Backbone as ProteinMPNN parsed JSONL, in Angstrom:
{"seq_chain_A": "MVQFNRTRVSLRVALGCCCLLACLGGAYLGLPAYETSIDAQAPTEEAMAASLDAYSPSEIEPIEFAALSPEEQAAVRGAVNSADRIYSDRGPSDEGTRFAYRNDVTNHYFVGYEGSIYLVRVVIDIGYPLLAGSLAAGGVGALLVASGLWRRRSE", "coords_chain_A": {"N_chain_A": [[0.751, -1.137, 0.037], [0.369, 2.392, -0.65], [2.111, 4.768, 1.047], [0.781, 7.846, 2.205], [1.582, 10.923, 2.878], [0.288, 13.311, 4.795], [1.259, 15.648, 5.401], [2.929, 16.917, 3.671], [1.719, 17.042, 1.11], [-1.61, 17.73, 0.208], [-4.737, 15.852, 0.23], [-6.549, 16.905, -1.455], [-5.159, 18.28, -3.339], [-3.703, 16.029, -4.284], [-5.977, 14.614, -5.545], [-7.026, 16.436, -7.177], [-4.76, 16.678, -8.97], [-4.99, 14.167, -10.271], [-7.476, 14.16, -11.332], [-6.825, 16.142, -13.314], [-5.028, 14.835, -14.826], [-6.641, 12.758, -15.883], [-8.353, 14.317, -17.527], [-6.6, 15.247, -19.465], [-6.207, 12.653, -20.565], [-8.943, 11.929, -21.542], [-9.368, 14.183, -23.338], [-7.522, 13.851, -25.288], [-8.656, 11.121, -26.374], [-11.027, 12.251, -27.196], [-10.497, 13.677, -29.334], [-10.714, 14.483, -32.991], [-11.645, 11.736, -35.02], [-10.606, 10.769, -38.191], [-12.005, 8.962, -40.807], [-11.313, 7.747, -43.901], [-12.309, 6.431, -46.581], [-12.515, 4.194, -49.551], [-15.131, 4.105, -51.587], [-15.79, 3.301, -54.212], [-14.249, 2.15, -57.44], [-12.838, 3.219, -60.673], [-11.625, 2.91, -63.906], [-12.201, 4.975, -65.793], [-13.963, 8.042, -66.367], [-16.539, 7.585, -67.435], [-16.815, 4.825, -66.893], [-17.024, 4.962, -63.916], [-19.335, 6.281, -63.873], [-21.166, 4.574, -64.746], [-20.949, 2.454, -63.045], [-22.123, 3.708, -60.844], [-25.252, 4.872, -60.161], [-26.208, 7.209, -59.553], [-24.472, 9.285, -60.787], [-23.744, 11.169, -63.597], [-21.276, 10.834, -66.347], [-20.54, 13.529, -67.016], [-20.791, 14.97, -64.57], [-18.727, 13.706, -62.894], [-15.874, 14.834, -61.912], [-12.795, 14.263, -61.357], [-10.622, 15.007, -58.661], [-7.272, 15.804, -59.026], [-4.7, 14.043, -57.764], [-2.413, 15.18, -56.898], [-3.008, 17.63, -56.116], [-3.958, 17.556, -53.753], [-3.481, 18.073, -49.933], [-0.631, 17.257, -48.259], [-1.424, 15.539, -45.937], [-4.051, 14.713, -46.707], [-3.257, 13.402, -49.048], [-1.742, 11.196, -47.747], [-4.004, 10.163, -46.3], [-5.602, 9.227, -48.505], [-4.065, 7.439, -50.157], [-3.394, 5.765, -47.934], [-5.912, 4.65, -47.576], [-6.411, 3.296, -50.303], [-4.235, 1.503, -50.46], [-4.965, -0.091, -48.459], [-6.314, -3.33, -47.113], [-8.803, -3.502, -46.577], [-9.734, -1.163, -47.509], [-9.936, 1.173, -45.946], [-8.844, 3.95, -43.969], [-7.906, 5.096, -41.095], [-7.515, 7.823, -39.001], [-6.359, 10.059, -36.008], [-6.44, 13.018, -34.357], [-5.876, 16.583, -34.355], [-7.495, 18.73, -36.71], [-6.42, 18.968, -40.208], [-7.502, 20.803, -41.692], [-7.917, 20.401, -44.53], [-7.359, 21.334, -48.018], [-9.007, 20.362, -49.901], [-10.651, 18.493, -48.889], [-13.455, 18.688, -46.943], [-13.257, 18.869, -43.863], [-15.601, 17.987, -41.468], [-17.607, 17.872, -38.356], [-18.929, 14.505, -38.135], [-20.142, 14.505, -40.714], [-20.472, 13.35, -43.815], [-18.561, 13.218, -46.323], [-18.261, 12.987, -50.168], [-15.859, 12.458, -52.708], [-14.407, 12.658, -55.726], [-11.285, 11.424, -56.768], [-8.683, 11.317, -58.601], [-6.08, 8.798, -58.915], [-3.143, 7.286, -59.682], [-3.953, 6.378, -62.239], [-6.525, 5.731, -61.96], [-9.889, 6.278, -61.155], [-11.257, 7.11, -58.094], [-13.772, 6.905, -55.803], [-13.937, 8.683, -52.919], [-14.838, 8.708, -49.663], [-15.048, 10.566, -46.814], [-15.259, 10.632, -43.33], [-15.891, 12.423, -40.367], [-15.4, 12.235, -36.852], [-16.16, 13.435, -33.9], [-15.281, 12.92, -30.392], [-17.895, 13.986, -28.754], [-19.021, 13.602, -25.92], [-16.971, 12.73, -24.639], [-15.05, 14.775, -24.709], [-16.393, 16.747, -23.349], [-16.68, 15.649, -20.728], [-14.077, 15.441, -20.114], [-13.385, 18.075, -19.881], [-14.943, 18.724, -17.873], [-13.811, 17.231, -15.788], [-11.228, 18.405, -15.679], [-11.776, 20.942, -15.116], [-12.855, 20.485, -12.186], [-10.564, 19.148, -11.182], [-8.614, 21.185, -11.362], [-9.94, 23.243, -9.562], [-9.778, 21.703, -7.219], [-6.668, 21.323, -6.853], [-6.221, 24.044, -6.583], [-7.878, 24.809, -4.293], [-6.664, 23.185, -2.475], [-3.96, 24.141, -2.349], [-4.43, 26.588, -1.597], [-5.69, 26.237, 0.744], [-3.408, 25.15, 2.38], [-1.685, 27.161, 2.319], [-2.751, 29.194, 3.925], [-2.669, 27.947, 6.17]], "CA_chain_A": [[-0.015, -0.051, -0.075], [1.288, 3.522, -0.78], [1.95, 5.669, 2.159], [0.477, 9.141, 1.963], [2.036, 11.775, 3.927], [-0.609, 14.327, 4.48], [1.982, 16.961, 5.868], [3.493, 17.552, 2.417], [0.837, 17.114, -0.024], [-3.15, 17.535, 0.702], [-5.66, 15.035, -0.518], [-7.246, 17.841, -2.384], [-4.107, 18.517, -4.3], [-3.54, 14.58, -5.028], [-7.098, 14.171, -6.252], [-6.866, 17.496, -8.451], [-3.74, 16.2, -10.009], [-5.612, 12.835, -11.035], [-8.589, 14.741, -12.355], [-6.212, 16.917, -14.442], [-4.328, 13.555, -15.743], [-7.888, 12.339, -16.724], [-8.56, 15.475, -18.246], [-5.623, 14.98, -20.574], [-6.597, 11.494, -21.443], [-10.047, 12.224, -22.119], [-9.205, 15.176, -24.324], [-6.764, 13.017, -26.536], [-9.646, 10.327, -26.759], [-12.22, 12.923, -27.672], [-10.232, 14.306, -30.495], [-11.453, 14.009, -34.079], [-11.178, 10.635, -35.693], [-11.051, 10.93, -39.459], [-12.124, 7.701, -41.412], [-11.231, 7.917, -45.259], [-12.605, 4.971, -47.392], [-12.96, 4.037, -51.024], [-16.656, 3.416, -52.132], [-15.863, 2.907, -55.71], [-12.909, 2.571, -58.207], [-13.181, 2.682, -62.123], [-10.555, 3.278, -64.908], [-12.64, 6.293, -66.432], [-15.421, 8.763, -65.73], [-17.575, 6.828, -68.084], [-17.104, 3.733, -66.129], [-17.513, 5.156, -62.927], [-20.7, 6.638, -63.705], [-21.848, 3.217, -65.134], [-21.207, 1.675, -61.632], [-22.724, 4.456, -59.856], [-26.522, 5.47, -60.666], [-26.543, 8.768, -58.838], [-23.861, 10.261, -61.341], [-23.607, 10.802, -65.119], [-20.238, 11.096, -66.562], [-20.343, 14.965, -67.019], [-20.852, 15.229, -63.107], [-17.631, 13.292, -62.439], [-14.752, 15.736, -62.277], [-11.865, 14.037, -60.282], [-9.59, 15.779, -58.093], [-5.909, 15.358, -59.032], [-3.952, 13.555, -56.411], [-1.241, 16.018, -56.572], [-3.568, 19.001, -55.686], [-4.383, 17.489, -52.267], [-2.572, 18.346, -49.251], [0.048, 15.993, -47.943], [-2.292, 14.453, -45.151], [-4.935, 14.264, -47.572], [-2.61, 12.443, -49.87], [-1.655, 10.046, -47.05], [-5.316, 9.353, -46.322], [-6.118, 8.486, -50.088], [-3.048, 6.458, -50.476], [-3.52, 4.686, -47.176], [-7.297, 3.688, -48.194], [-6.201, 2.588, -51.659], [-3.437, 0.395, -50.188], [-5.302, -1.085, -47.262], [-6.99, -4.54, -47.54], [-10.535, -3.073, -46.24], [-9.904, 0.142, -48.233], [-10.081, 2.279, -45.113], [-7.646, 4.547, -43.524], [-8.249, 5.895, -39.914], [-6.453, 8.677, -38.064], [-6.78, 10.798, -35.029], [-5.83, 14.318, -34.002], [-6.52, 17.789, -34.735], [-8.027, 18.599, -38.228], [-5.469, 19.758, -40.759], [-8.245, 21.363, -42.406], [-7.276, 20.149, -45.857], [-7.65, 22.36, -48.887], [-9.964, 19.898, -50.853], [-11.456, 17.515, -48.092], [-14.197, 19.471, -45.796], [-13.47, 18.129, -42.6], [-16.667, 18.684, -40.607], [-17.803, 16.579, -37.546], [-20.147, 13.654, -38.149], [-20.568, 14.724, -41.873], [-19.822, 12.411, -44.729], [-18.336, 13.97, -47.711], [-17.826, 12.349, -50.953], [-15.314, 13.23, -53.623], [-13.62, 11.79, -56.78], [-9.786, 11.446, -56.824], [-7.814, 10.505, -59.738], [-4.909, 8.43, -58.554], [-2.516, 5.914, -60.236], [-4.48, 5.787, -63.422], [-7.817, 5.303, -61.829], [-10.707, 7.4, -60.485], [-11.654, 6.737, -56.773], [-14.704, 7.721, -55.032], [-13.411, 8.578, -51.677], [-15.691, 9.165, -48.661], [-14.223, 11.03, -45.735], [-16.057, 11.015, -42.199], [-14.891, 13.003, -39.402], [-16.309, 12.13, -35.648], [-15.447, 14.14, -32.66], [-16.309, 12.334, -29.141], [-18.093, 15.152, -27.512], [-19.167, 13.252, -24.346], [-15.55, 12.438, -23.921], [-14.327, 16.049, -24.555], [-17.2, 17.307, -22.188], [-16.374, 14.951, -19.496], [-12.633, 15.693, -19.825], [-13.217, 19.552, -19.542], [-15.448, 19.023, -16.439], [-12.721, 16.72, -14.967], [-10.185, 19.296, -15.545], [-12.409, 21.992, -14.064], [-12.781, 19.995, -10.985], [-9.262, 19.145, -10.914], [-8.146, 22.733, -11.193], [-10.457, 23.691, -8.277], [-9.187, 20.909, -6.189], [-5.559, 21.789, -6.531], [-6.282, 25.475, -6.283], [-8.207, 25.004, -3.141], [-5.702, 22.648, -1.595], [-2.761, 24.976, -2.223], [-4.76, 27.806, -0.733], [-5.621, 25.866, 2.155], [-2.177, 25.083, 2.799], [-1.085, 28.638, 2.337], [-3.461, 29.786, 5.02], [-2.447, 27.334, 7.603]], "C_chain_A": [[0.962, 1.119, 0.157], [1.056, 4.414, 0.381], [1.54, 7.224, 1.506], [0.738, 10.034, 3.124], [1.296, 13.237, 3.707], [0.053, 15.712, 4.915], [2.704, 17.647, 4.632], [2.388, 17.788, 1.32], [-0.725, 16.786, 0.405], [-3.694, 16.512, -0.038], [-6.3, 15.84, -1.551], [-6.22, 18.097, -3.837], [-3.896, 16.996, -5.161], [-4.625, 14.368, -6.106], [-7.192, 15.027, -7.63], [-5.887, 16.974, -9.518], [-4.149, 15.067, -10.868], [-6.567, 13.164, -11.879], [-7.796, 15.583, -13.506], [-5.47, 15.769, -15.379], [-5.557, 12.964, -16.621], [-8.475, 13.038, -17.692], [-7.826, 15.376, -19.651], [-5.773, 13.732, -21.405], [-7.735, 11.499, -22.074], [-10.041, 13.073, -23.435], [-8.69, 14.589, -25.608], [-7.945, 12.273, -26.911], [-10.751, 11.184, -27.556], [-11.979, 13.769, -29.131], [-10.675, 13.884, -31.645], [-10.828, 12.602, -34.495], [-11.512, 10.814, -37.015], [-10.928, 9.279, -39.979], [-12.056, 8.088, -43.182], [-11.402, 6.402, -45.894], [-12.926, 5.164, -48.758], [-14.251, 3.397, -51.192], [-16.398, 2.805, -53.453], [-14.57, 3.06, -56.253], [-13.197, 2.314, -59.701], [-12.009, 3.459, -62.699], [-11.021, 4.899, -65.56], [-13.729, 6.895, -65.74], [-16.614, 8.091, -66.158], [-18.021, 5.555, -67.185], [-17.525, 3.727, -64.675], [-18.931, 5.577, -62.817], [-21.575, 5.309, -64.085], [-22.154, 2.328, -63.852], [-21.909, 2.39, -60.53], [-23.898, 5.148, -60.575], [-26.638, 6.729, -60.354], [-25.631, 9.756, -59.855], [-23.73, 10.093, -62.831], [-21.88, 11.065, -65.284], [-19.723, 12.539, -66.594], [-20.146, 15.476, -65.358], [-19.474, 14.68, -62.288], [-16.389, 13.978, -62.683], [-13.831, 15.3, -61.095], [-10.989, 15.066, -59.795], [-8.244, 15.275, -58.177], [-5.434, 15.079, -57.803], [-2.909, 14.631, -55.935], [-1.792, 17.465, -56.012], [-4.161, 18.942, -54.256], [-3.35, 17.623, -51.427], [-1.883, 17.134, -48.714], [-0.749, 14.928, -46.92], [-3.46, 14.014, -45.853], [-4.491, 13.171, -48.663], [-2.454, 10.969, -49.026], [-2.848, 9.271, -46.645], [-5.863, 8.636, -47.649], [-5.318, 7.332, -50.174], [-3.282, 5.37, -49.323], [-5.015, 3.76, -47.404], [-7.206, 2.904, -49.259], [-5.253, 1.312, -51.286], [-3.897, -0.715, -49.144], [-6.386, -2.163, -47.86], [-8.491, -4.261, -47.567], [-10.722, -1.69, -46.6], [-10.404, 1.169, -47.3], [-9.038, 2.708, -44.339], [-8.281, 5.266, -42.343], [-7.088, 6.528, -39.285], [-6.914, 9.408, -37.005], [-5.916, 11.913, -34.775], [-6.522, 15.438, -34.511], [-6.691, 17.859, -36.204], [-6.942, 19.59, -38.794], [-6.263, 20.931, -41.867], [-7.77, 21.539, -43.848], [-7.882, 21.074, -46.908], [-8.759, 21.631, -49.759], [-10.988, 19.055, -49.966], [-12.081, 18.618, -47.043], [-14.211, 18.689, -44.735], [-14.294, 18.741, -41.608], [-16.96, 17.581, -39.669], [-19.004, 15.886, -37.897], [-20.722, 14.115, -39.579], [-19.969, 13.879, -42.938], [-19.649, 13.187, -46.116], [-17.79, 12.976, -48.825], [-17.019, 13.102, -52.093], [-14.392, 12.212, -54.558], [-12.3, 12.188, -56.856], [-9.156, 10.49, -57.8], [-6.569, 10.219, -59.135], [-4.399, 7.132, -59.198], [-3.314, 5.312, -61.438], [-5.972, 5.451, -63.247], [-8.594, 6.284, -61.178], [-11.409, 6.558, -59.213], [-12.842, 7.588, -56.299], [-14.533, 7.397, -53.678], [-14.502, 9.239, -50.734], [-14.853, 9.505, -47.318], [-15.461, 11.436, -44.571], [-15.124, 11.365, -40.983], [-15.948, 12.859, -37.955], [-15.561, 12.523, -34.425], [-16.293, 13.538, -31.467], [-16.689, 13.581, -28.425], [-18.657, 14.892, -26.269], [-17.776, 13.379, -23.877], [-14.892, 13.984, -23.824], [-15.211, 16.892, -23.314], [-16.849, 16.812, -20.92], [-15.014, 15.431, -19.19], [-12.582, 17.24, -19.504], [-13.957, 19.488, -17.999], [-14.388, 18.351, -15.431], [-11.684, 17.571, -14.626], [-10.672, 20.581, -14.807], [-12.522, 21.629, -12.576], [-11.47, 19.797, -10.334], [-8.53, 20.335, -10.643], [-8.661, 23.428, -9.812], [-9.975, 23.009, -7.317], [-7.861, 21.337, -5.763], [-5.522, 23.216, -6.131], [-6.778, 25.473, -4.596], [-7.391, 24.052, -2.285], [-4.318, 23.238, -1.241], [-3.265, 26.172, -1.338], [-4.982, 27.585, 0.565], [-4.598, 25.724, 2.889], [-1.479, 26.351, 3.161], [-1.479, 29.408, 3.445], [-3.298, 29.061, 6.283], [-1.035, 27.723, 8.05]], "O_chain_A": [[1.991, 1.071, 0.831], [-0.081, 4.782, 0.676], [1.991, 7.628, 0.434], [0.169, 9.891, 4.206], [1.542, 14.064, 2.829], [-0.564, 16.77, 4.789], [3.009, 18.839, 4.66], [2.35, 18.871, 0.735], [-1.019, 15.693, 0.888], [-3.08, 16.23, -1.067], [-6.571, 15.257, -2.601], [-6.552, 18.083, -5.022], [-3.929, 16.878, -6.386], [-4.377, 14.039, -7.267], [-7.36, 14.592, -8.769], [-6.165, 16.864, -10.712], [-3.751, 14.964, -12.028], [-6.659, 12.67, -13.003], [-8.296, 15.598, -14.63], [-5.398, 15.914, -16.599], [-5.47, 12.742, -17.829], [-9.063, 12.505, -18.633], [-8.399, 15.421, -20.74], [-5.552, 13.672, -22.614], [-7.711, 11.084, -23.232], [-10.625, 12.704, -24.453], [-9.203, 14.736, -26.718], [-8.451, 12.747, -27.928], [-11.289, 10.684, -28.544], [-12.831, 14.315, -29.831], [-11.152, 12.753, -31.563], [-9.632, 12.371, -34.318], [-12.706, 11.036, -37.22], [-10.016, 8.52, -39.652], [-12.96, 8.818, -43.589], [-10.673, 5.439, -45.654], [-13.535, 6.16, -49.147], [-14.405, 2.202, -50.94], [-16.896, 1.703, -53.679], [-13.775, 3.876, -55.788], [-13.765, 1.265, -60.005], [-11.494, 4.434, -62.15], [-10.208, 5.806, -65.736], [-14.317, 6.429, -64.764], [-17.601, 7.989, -65.43], [-19.17, 5.286, -66.835], [-18.195, 2.821, -64.18], [-19.635, 5.296, -61.847], [-22.698, 5.179, -63.598], [-23.18, 1.69, -63.617], [-22.244, 1.846, -59.478], [-23.656, 5.929, -61.495], [-27.342, 7.392, -61.115], [-25.926, 10.951, -59.842], [-23.613, 8.962, -63.303], [-21.27, 11.491, -64.303], [-18.569, 12.769, -66.232], [-19.331, 16.356, -65.078], [-19.177, 15.155, -61.192], [-15.806, 13.69, -63.729], [-13.977, 15.814, -59.986], [-10.639, 15.975, -60.548], [-7.961, 14.323, -57.449], [-5.7, 15.778, -56.825], [-2.65, 14.863, -54.754], [-1.027, 18.301, -55.531], [-4.697, 19.88, -53.666], [-2.234, 17.371, -51.883], [-2.477, 16.056, -48.703], [-0.703, 13.708, -47.078], [-3.884, 12.889, -45.586], [-5.218, 12.262, -49.063], [-2.879, 9.889, -49.439], [-2.866, 8.04, -46.605], [-6.485, 7.574, -47.658], [-5.866, 6.234, -50.265], [-3.364, 4.186, -49.65], [-5.135, 2.535, -47.393], [-7.836, 1.847, -49.284], [-5.5, 0.209, -51.774], [-3.421, -1.84, -48.988], [-7.13, -1.948, -48.817], [-9.264, -4.705, -48.416], [-11.661, -1.031, -46.153], [-11.213, 2.004, -47.705], [-8.238, 1.845, -43.978], [-9.197, 6.047, -42.597], [-5.992, 6.012, -39.067], [-8.145, 9.45, -37.01], [-4.705, 11.796, -34.961], [-7.625, 15.335, -35.047], [-6.057, 17.08, -36.916], [-6.574, 20.632, -38.253], [-5.685, 21.698, -42.637], [-7.318, 22.594, -44.294], [-8.962, 21.59, -46.622], [-9.48, 22.408, -50.385], [-12.147, 18.966, -50.371], [-11.331, 19.34, -46.385], [-15.09, 17.84, -44.597], [-13.966, 19.741, -40.968], [-16.661, 16.432, -39.993], [-20.063, 16.508, -37.982], [-21.952, 14.094, -39.603], [-18.749, 13.747, -42.836], [-20.56, 13.649, -46.802], [-16.922, 12.171, -48.486], [-17.388, 14.224, -52.44], [-13.809, 11.206, -54.151], [-12.115, 13.393, -57.026], [-9.128, 9.259, -57.789], [-5.874, 11.173, -58.785], [-5.065, 6.098, -59.255], [-3.386, 4.105, -61.667], [-6.625, 4.971, -64.173], [-7.982, 7.187, -60.606], [-12.012, 5.499, -59.387], [-12.857, 8.814, -56.405], [-14.801, 6.304, -53.179], [-15.011, 10.301, -51.093], [-14.055, 8.687, -46.86], [-16.353, 12.261, -44.768], [-14.046, 10.865, -40.664], [-17.097, 13.301, -37.972], [-14.518, 11.998, -34.035], [-17.523, 13.553, -31.4], [-15.946, 14.148, -27.624], [-18.824, 15.831, -25.491], [-17.453, 14.027, -22.881], [-14.245, 14.281, -22.82], [-14.634, 17.583, -22.474], [-16.719, 17.622, -20.003], [-14.777, 15.823, -18.047], [-11.636, 17.608, -18.808], [-13.522, 20.17, -17.071], [-14.143, 18.898, -14.356], [-11.211, 17.584, -13.489], [-9.966, 21.159, -13.981], [-12.271, 22.513, -11.756], [-11.227, 20.166, -9.185], [-7.828, 20.401, -9.633], [-7.9, 24.065, -9.084], [-9.65, 23.69, -6.344], [-7.68, 21.696, -4.599], [-4.698, 23.526, -5.27], [-6.11, 26.073, -3.753], [-7.576, 24.291, -1.091], [-3.664, 22.989, -0.228], [-2.554, 26.654, -0.456], [-4.657, 28.361, 1.464], [-4.665, 26.099, 4.06], [-0.801, 26.507, 4.177], [-0.707, 30.227, 3.943], [-3.736, 29.502, 7.346], [-0.614, 27.36, 9.148]]}, "name": "protein", "num_of_chains": 1, "seq": "MVQFNRTRVSLRVALGCCCLLACLGGAYLGLPAYETSIDAQAPTEEAMAASLDAYSPSEIEPIEFAALSPEEQAAVRGAVNSADRIYSDRGPSDEGTRFAYRNDVTNHYFVGYEGSIYLVRVVIDIGYPLLAGSLAAGGVGALLVASGLWRRRSE"}
């Protein structure tokens, strides 16, 4: 069992530090999760339109792979090369120049890559409950640390 010396650190400060650490963990887990997947692949616009009933060949204007940001290129390359045709990433949004990264919104884009046209789907999911919980834990932790230090100072 861990010995706790109350003369050096108050219980409030210790609990506050634990809450602040929980805040950091929750904030990381609540960061946006990016999922880029390949929904369809075809060699030409006509073949893509034939495989997708919702589009005509004139509506399919693929974005050139070189025009994408490095993060977007990594996501498309990762999805194309993966066995399940899905690439996932977590972290702050890079606000790509072509892909509109918005929470819980599915975006479809046509991308020309290595001689084929891909229908790329991008979904961003932010864990709002985790972010809210981590902010609450951080607030409680800050209050506990402050009150523990204030109490120790006034003794």
